[in-house]
XYZ file of C-alpha atoms in Angstrom:
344
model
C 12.165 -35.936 20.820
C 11.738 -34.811 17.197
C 11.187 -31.559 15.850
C 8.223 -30.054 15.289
C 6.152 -30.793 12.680
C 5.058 -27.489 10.466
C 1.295 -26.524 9.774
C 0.939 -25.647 6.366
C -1.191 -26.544 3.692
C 0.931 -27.647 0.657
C -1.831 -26.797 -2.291
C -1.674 -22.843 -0.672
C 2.270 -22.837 -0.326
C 2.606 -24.067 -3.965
C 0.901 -21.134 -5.320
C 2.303 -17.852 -6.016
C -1.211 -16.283 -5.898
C -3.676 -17.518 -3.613
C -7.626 -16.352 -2.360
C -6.702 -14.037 0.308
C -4.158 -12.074 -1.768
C -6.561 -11.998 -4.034
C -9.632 -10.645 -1.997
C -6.855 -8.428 -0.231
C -5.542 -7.012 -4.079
C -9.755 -6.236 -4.605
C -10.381 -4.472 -1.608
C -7.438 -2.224 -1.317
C -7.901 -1.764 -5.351
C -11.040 -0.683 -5.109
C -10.734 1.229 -1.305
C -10.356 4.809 -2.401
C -13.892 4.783 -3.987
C -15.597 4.093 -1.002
C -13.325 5.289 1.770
C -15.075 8.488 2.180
C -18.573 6.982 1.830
C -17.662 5.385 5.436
C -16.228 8.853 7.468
C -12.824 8.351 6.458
C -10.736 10.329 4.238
C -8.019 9.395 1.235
C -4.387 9.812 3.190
C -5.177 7.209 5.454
C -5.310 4.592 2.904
C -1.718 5.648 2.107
C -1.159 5.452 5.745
C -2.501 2.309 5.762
C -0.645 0.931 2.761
C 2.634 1.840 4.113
C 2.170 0.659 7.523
C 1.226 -3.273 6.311
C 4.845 -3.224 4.658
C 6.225 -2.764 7.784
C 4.196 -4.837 9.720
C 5.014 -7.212 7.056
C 8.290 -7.165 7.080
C 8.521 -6.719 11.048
C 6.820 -10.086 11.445
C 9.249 -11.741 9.273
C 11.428 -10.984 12.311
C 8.595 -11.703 15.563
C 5.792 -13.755 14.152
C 8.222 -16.621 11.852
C 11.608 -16.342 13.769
C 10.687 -15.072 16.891
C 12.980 -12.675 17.506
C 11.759 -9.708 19.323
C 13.208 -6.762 18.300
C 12.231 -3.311 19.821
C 13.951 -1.010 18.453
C 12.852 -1.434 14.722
C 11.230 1.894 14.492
C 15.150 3.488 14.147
C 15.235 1.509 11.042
C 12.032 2.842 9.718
C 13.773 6.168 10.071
C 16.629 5.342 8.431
C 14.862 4.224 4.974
C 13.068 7.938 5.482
C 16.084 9.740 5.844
C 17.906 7.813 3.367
C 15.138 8.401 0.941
C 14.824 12.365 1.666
C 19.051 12.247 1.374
C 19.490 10.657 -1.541
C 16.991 13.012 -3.533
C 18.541 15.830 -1.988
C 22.228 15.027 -2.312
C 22.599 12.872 -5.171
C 19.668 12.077 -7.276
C 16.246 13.330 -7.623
C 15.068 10.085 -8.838
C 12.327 8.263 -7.505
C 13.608 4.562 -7.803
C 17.050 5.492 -6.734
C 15.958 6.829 -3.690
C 13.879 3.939 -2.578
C 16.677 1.720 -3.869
C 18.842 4.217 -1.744
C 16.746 3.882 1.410
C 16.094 0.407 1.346
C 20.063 -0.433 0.701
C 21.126 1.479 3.090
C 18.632 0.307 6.134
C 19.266 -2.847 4.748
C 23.281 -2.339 5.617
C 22.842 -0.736 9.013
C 20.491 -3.803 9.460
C 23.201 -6.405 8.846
C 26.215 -4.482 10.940
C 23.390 -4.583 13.732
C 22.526 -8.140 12.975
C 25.883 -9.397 13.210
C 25.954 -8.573 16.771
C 22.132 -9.738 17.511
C 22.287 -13.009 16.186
C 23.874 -14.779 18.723
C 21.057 -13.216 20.736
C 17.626 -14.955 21.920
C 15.083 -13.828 24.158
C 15.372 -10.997 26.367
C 18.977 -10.501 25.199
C 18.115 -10.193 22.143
C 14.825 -8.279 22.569
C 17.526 -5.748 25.420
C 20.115 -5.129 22.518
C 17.632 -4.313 19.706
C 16.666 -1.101 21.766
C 20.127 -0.555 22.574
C 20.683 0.041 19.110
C 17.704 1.708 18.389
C 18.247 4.586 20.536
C 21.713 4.830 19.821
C 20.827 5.166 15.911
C 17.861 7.877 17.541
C 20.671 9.308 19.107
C 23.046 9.972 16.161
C 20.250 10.860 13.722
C 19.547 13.515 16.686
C 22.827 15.024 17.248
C 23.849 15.022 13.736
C 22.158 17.865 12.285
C 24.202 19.051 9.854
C 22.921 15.409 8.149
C 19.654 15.191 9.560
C 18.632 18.854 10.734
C 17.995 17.388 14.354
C 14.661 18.278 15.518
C 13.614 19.988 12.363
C 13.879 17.327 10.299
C 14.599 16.631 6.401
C 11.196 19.457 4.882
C 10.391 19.622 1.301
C 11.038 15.581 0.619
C 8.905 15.661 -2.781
C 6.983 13.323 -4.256
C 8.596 12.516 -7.732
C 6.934 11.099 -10.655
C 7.070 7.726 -11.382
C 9.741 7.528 -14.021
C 8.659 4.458 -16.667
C 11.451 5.568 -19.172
C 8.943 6.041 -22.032
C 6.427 8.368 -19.617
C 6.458 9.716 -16.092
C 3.385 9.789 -14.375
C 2.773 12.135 -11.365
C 2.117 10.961 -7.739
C 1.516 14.539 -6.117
C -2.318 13.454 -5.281
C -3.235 11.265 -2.265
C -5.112 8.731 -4.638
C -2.311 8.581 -7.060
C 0.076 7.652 -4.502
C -1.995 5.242 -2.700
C -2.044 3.152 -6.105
C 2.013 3.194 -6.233
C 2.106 2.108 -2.768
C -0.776 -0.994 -3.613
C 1.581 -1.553 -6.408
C 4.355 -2.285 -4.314
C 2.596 -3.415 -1.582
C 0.936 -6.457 -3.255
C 4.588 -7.069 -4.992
C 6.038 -7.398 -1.771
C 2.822 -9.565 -0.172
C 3.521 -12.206 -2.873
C 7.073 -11.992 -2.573
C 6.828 -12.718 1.474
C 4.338 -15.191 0.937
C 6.205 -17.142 -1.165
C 9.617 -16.332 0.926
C 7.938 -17.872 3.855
C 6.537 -20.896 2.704
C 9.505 -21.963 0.947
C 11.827 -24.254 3.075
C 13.868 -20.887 4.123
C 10.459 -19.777 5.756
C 10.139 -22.776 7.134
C 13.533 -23.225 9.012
C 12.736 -19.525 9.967
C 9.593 -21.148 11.885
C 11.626 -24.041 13.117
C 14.406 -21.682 14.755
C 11.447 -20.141 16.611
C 10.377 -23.284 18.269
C 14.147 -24.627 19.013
C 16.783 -23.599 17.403
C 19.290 -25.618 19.706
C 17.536 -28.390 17.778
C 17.851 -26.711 14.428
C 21.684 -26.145 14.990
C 22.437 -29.403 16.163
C 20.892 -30.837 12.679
C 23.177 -28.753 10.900
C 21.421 -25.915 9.778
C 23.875 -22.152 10.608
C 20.908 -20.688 13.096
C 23.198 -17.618 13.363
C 23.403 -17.471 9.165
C 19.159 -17.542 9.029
C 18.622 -15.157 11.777
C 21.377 -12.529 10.858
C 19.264 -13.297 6.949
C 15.776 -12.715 8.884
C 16.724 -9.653 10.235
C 18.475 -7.879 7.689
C 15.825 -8.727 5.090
C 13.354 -6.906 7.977
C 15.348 -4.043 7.777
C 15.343 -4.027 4.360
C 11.493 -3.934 4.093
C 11.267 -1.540 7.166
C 13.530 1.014 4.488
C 10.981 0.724 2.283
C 7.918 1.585 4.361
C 10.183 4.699 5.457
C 11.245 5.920 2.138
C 7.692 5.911 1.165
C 6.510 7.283 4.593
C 8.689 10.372 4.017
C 7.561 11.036 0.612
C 4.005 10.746 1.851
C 4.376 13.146 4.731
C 6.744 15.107 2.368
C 9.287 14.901 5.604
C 11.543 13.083 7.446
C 11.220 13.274 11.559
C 13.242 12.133 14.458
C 10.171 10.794 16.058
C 9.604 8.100 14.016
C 12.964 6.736 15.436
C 11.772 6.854 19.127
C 10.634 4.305 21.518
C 6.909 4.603 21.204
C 6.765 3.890 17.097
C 8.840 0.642 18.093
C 6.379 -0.404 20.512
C 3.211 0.400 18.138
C 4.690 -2.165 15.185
C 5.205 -4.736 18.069
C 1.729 -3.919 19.285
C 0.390 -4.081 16.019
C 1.613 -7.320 14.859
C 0.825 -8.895 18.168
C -2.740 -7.736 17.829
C -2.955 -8.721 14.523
C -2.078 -12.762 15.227
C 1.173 -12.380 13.998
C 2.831 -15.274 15.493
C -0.194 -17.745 14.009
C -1.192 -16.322 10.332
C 1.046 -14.301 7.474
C -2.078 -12.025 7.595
C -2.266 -10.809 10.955
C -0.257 -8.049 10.566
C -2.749 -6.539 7.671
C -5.432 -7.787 10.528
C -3.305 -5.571 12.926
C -2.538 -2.543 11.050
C -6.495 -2.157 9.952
C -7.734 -1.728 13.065
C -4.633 0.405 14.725
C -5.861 3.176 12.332
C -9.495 2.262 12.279
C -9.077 2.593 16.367
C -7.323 5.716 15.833
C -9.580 7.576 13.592
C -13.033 6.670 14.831
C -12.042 6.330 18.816
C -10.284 9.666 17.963
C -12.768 11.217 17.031
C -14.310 10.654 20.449
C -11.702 11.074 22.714
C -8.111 11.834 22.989
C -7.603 8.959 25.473
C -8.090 6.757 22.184
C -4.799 4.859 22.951
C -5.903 3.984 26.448
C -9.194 2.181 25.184
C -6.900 0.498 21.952
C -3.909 -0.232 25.124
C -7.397 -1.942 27.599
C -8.268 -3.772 23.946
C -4.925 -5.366 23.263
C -4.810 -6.403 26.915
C -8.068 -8.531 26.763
C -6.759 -10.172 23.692
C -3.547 -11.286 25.222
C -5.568 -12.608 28.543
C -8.225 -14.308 26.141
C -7.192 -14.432 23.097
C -2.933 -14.478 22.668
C -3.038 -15.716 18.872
C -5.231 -12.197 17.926
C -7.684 -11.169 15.069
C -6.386 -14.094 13.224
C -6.649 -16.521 15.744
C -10.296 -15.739 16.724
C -11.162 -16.406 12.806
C -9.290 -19.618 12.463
C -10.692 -20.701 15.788
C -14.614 -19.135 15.803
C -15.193 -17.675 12.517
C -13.338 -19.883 9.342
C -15.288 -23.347 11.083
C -18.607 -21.650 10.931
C -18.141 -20.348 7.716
C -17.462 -24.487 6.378
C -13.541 -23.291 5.057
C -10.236 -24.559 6.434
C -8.433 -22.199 8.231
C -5.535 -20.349 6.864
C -2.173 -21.337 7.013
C -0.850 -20.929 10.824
C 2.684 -19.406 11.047
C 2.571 -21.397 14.408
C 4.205 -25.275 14.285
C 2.223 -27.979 16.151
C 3.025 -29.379 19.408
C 6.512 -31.090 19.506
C 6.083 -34.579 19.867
C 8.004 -37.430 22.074
């Protein structure tokens, strides 16, 4: 038996910039022009914004390693309150408290990875909510830190700080274009991280890592890497979530917003495109707003929808367009995050 061979197509993995960031950078540049010409309204482009980082960075973990971790909303939590603390305890600076929440989910990360990595499978997936709810349980109890309940109020938004000029961020739209700014940063970042031979050992661990660690490669090193860096990135989304709901809340810690980033990413085709999480996080809030707006059993009919797609259709939204759509439409398909069958 060898290992299996990776699907990728070396003329996309060379680039740093490549068509679908590039149609992705157009449409979300150009989204809060026409946003409310369809029904919908300015915030939820922030929403959506924010939510794509940590689908990205979530899949880093699920879709290319294959490590299913659900309790990753407690670290999405953590970058908020880190980012509300900092501003209100040490600096009222906007880059030091995203550099503050992402550092600091990015530690609790590691200390958590170190005893997860020598995890697989329902171990693994078992001890990431372990930790999640005891991390929801401290950030609970601990309210002369957190304010329990309550929550951090008042988290402002603070100007961008350029060092020759600050420019303001109060307005929805305004903050929606610092979030795209980061947001497409961080998509060429990750797309380059992933389809560079670290992302690919990342996708051979998935498949075997028994294999990978008998070649010689520290499995334990790469996965305690994957994870952290997932932290990391989840920081991020929550320091900007906070400043966007001008908050930090001990509900986005539970349970339930653990599950919705898994669900999200699943439904998405995580585990066979880089893109399925954007796929994913589109229509979670697309499904919210318009089936919302219908019913307040919305999640039931999104819940019935993600449960055809795993009887039909298990690679998701980006599976059905590699499969039915990209063929018809006389273009390759893009880039699988999947490896081909092993071979004898």
């Amino acid at each position: 038996m060898t290992l299996p061979a990776m699907q990728y197509d070396r003329r996309e993995t060379s680039a740093w910039i490549t068509k679908p960031i590039l149609v992705m950078a157009v449409v979300f540049a150009t989204l809060p022009f026409w946003i409310e010409a369809v029904g919908l309204y300015q915030y939820l482009g922030v929403e959506v914004l924010i939510w794509i980082v940590f689908a990205l960075g979530f899949n880093l973990l699920l879709g290319y390693t294959g490590l299913p971790s659900f309790g990753h909303g407690a670290f999405f939590g953590i970058g908020a309150y880190a980012f509300g603390l900092a501003q209100f305890e040490v600096w009222a600076n906007l880059w030091f408290s995203l550099a503050a929440a992402i550092l600091v989910t990015a530690a609790f990360g590691a200390v958590t990875a170190l005893f997860l990595a020598h995890r697989r499978g329902i171990y693994f997936a078992l001890m990431s909510i372990a930790f999640g709810q005891i991390f929801y349980f401290i950030a609970s109890k601990w309210t002369d830190v957190t304010k329990g309940e309550d929550g951090l109020l008042n988290i402002a938004r603070l100007p961008v700080d350029l060092g020759v000029a600050e420019i303001s961020i109060q307005s929805n739209t305004a903050l929606y274009y610092f979030c795209y700014v980061l947001l497409m940063g961080l998509v060429v970042l990750l797309w380059r991280l992933t389809n560079s031979p670290f992302g690919r050992t990342l996708r051979a661990i998935k498949q075997n890592e028994t294999r990978v660690a008998f070649i010689g490669y520290p499995v334990r090193l790469y996965k305690w890497a994957a994870f952290t860096l997932s932290c990391a990135i989840a920081g991020l989304a929550g320091g900007l979530f906070a400043m966007a709901q001008e908050g930090a809340y001990i509900n986005i810690m539970t349970l339930q917003w653990s599950g919705t980033i898994v669900l999200i990413v699943l439904i998405g085709g995580g585990f066979v495109s880089f893109w399925g999480p954007v796929l994913g996080v589109i229509l979670y809030f697309v499904a919210r707003d318009i089936l919302g707006a219908y019913t307040e059993t919305w999640l039931l009919w999104f819940g019935l929808m993600f449960v055809v797609l795993v009887m039909f259709k298990p690679d998701g939204i980006a599976g059905m367009w590699r499969d039915w759509v990209a063929p018809r439409l006389g273009g390759s398909p893009a880039p699988s995050a999947r490896p081909a069958e092993s071979r004898s």
